[in-house]
Each structure stands twice: as C-alpha cells, then as structure tokens.
Phi, psi and omega in degrees: 000139182268147175285171180299318180296315180296320179294319179293323177293320177296321176297320177298317180295319178297317178295322179296316177299316181296326180282314187281322182215086184297327179295317178295319179297320178295316180296320180290326179291333176281343177099358178218143181287149178286134180288154179277098185296319183297318181294317177297319179295317179299313180295322179296316179292320178298319177296319179297313181296317180293326178296317179294315180297317179292324177295316177297316178297322178293323178288321181290316183268356186050041180262122177291336179294316177297319180295319177296316178297324178295318179294320178294318178294321178295319177297319176296321177296318178297316179298318179294322178295322178292316180296319180294324182285333182289336180287347183277347183294000000 
C-alpha cells in the first residue's frame, strides 16, 4: 500500500506522461507497449526485396544456395507481415 505522499508523486508522474506522450500513456494503461509499426514495416519490405533479389540471383546463376536463402527470406517476410498485421486487431 502506498502512502499519501507516494500516491501524490505517482499521480504527478502519470499526469506528466499523459501530457508529454499521450500514446505511451495509453499503451501503458492498457498493459502492453505499442509496437513500432514503422520498423516492422521496414523490415518486412526489406525481407521481401531481398527474397526477390536472391530468387532472381538463384535463377540466373542456378545456385541452390541463393534459392534457399530466397526461401528463408520470403518466410521471414511472411512472418513479419503476420506479426505486423496482428497488432491492428
């Protein structure tokens, strides 16, 4: 149990968070931090582009290593797109 002084200090901190960063305050009140959408989107697009580039390189050079890396990158891109999409619910 908090003392009166501790509770008043905690209220001041909560008001400061709500004033300075309302999105963070909302996320913290829900109990989970908001994911960084831009970073997830950037990584998903990078995985997609690298998968296409590696697939093309694998087809041109007939290298199974490039093709395998392309499949792994495509799988990573799909996983990132799924993770990014679940936060919108």
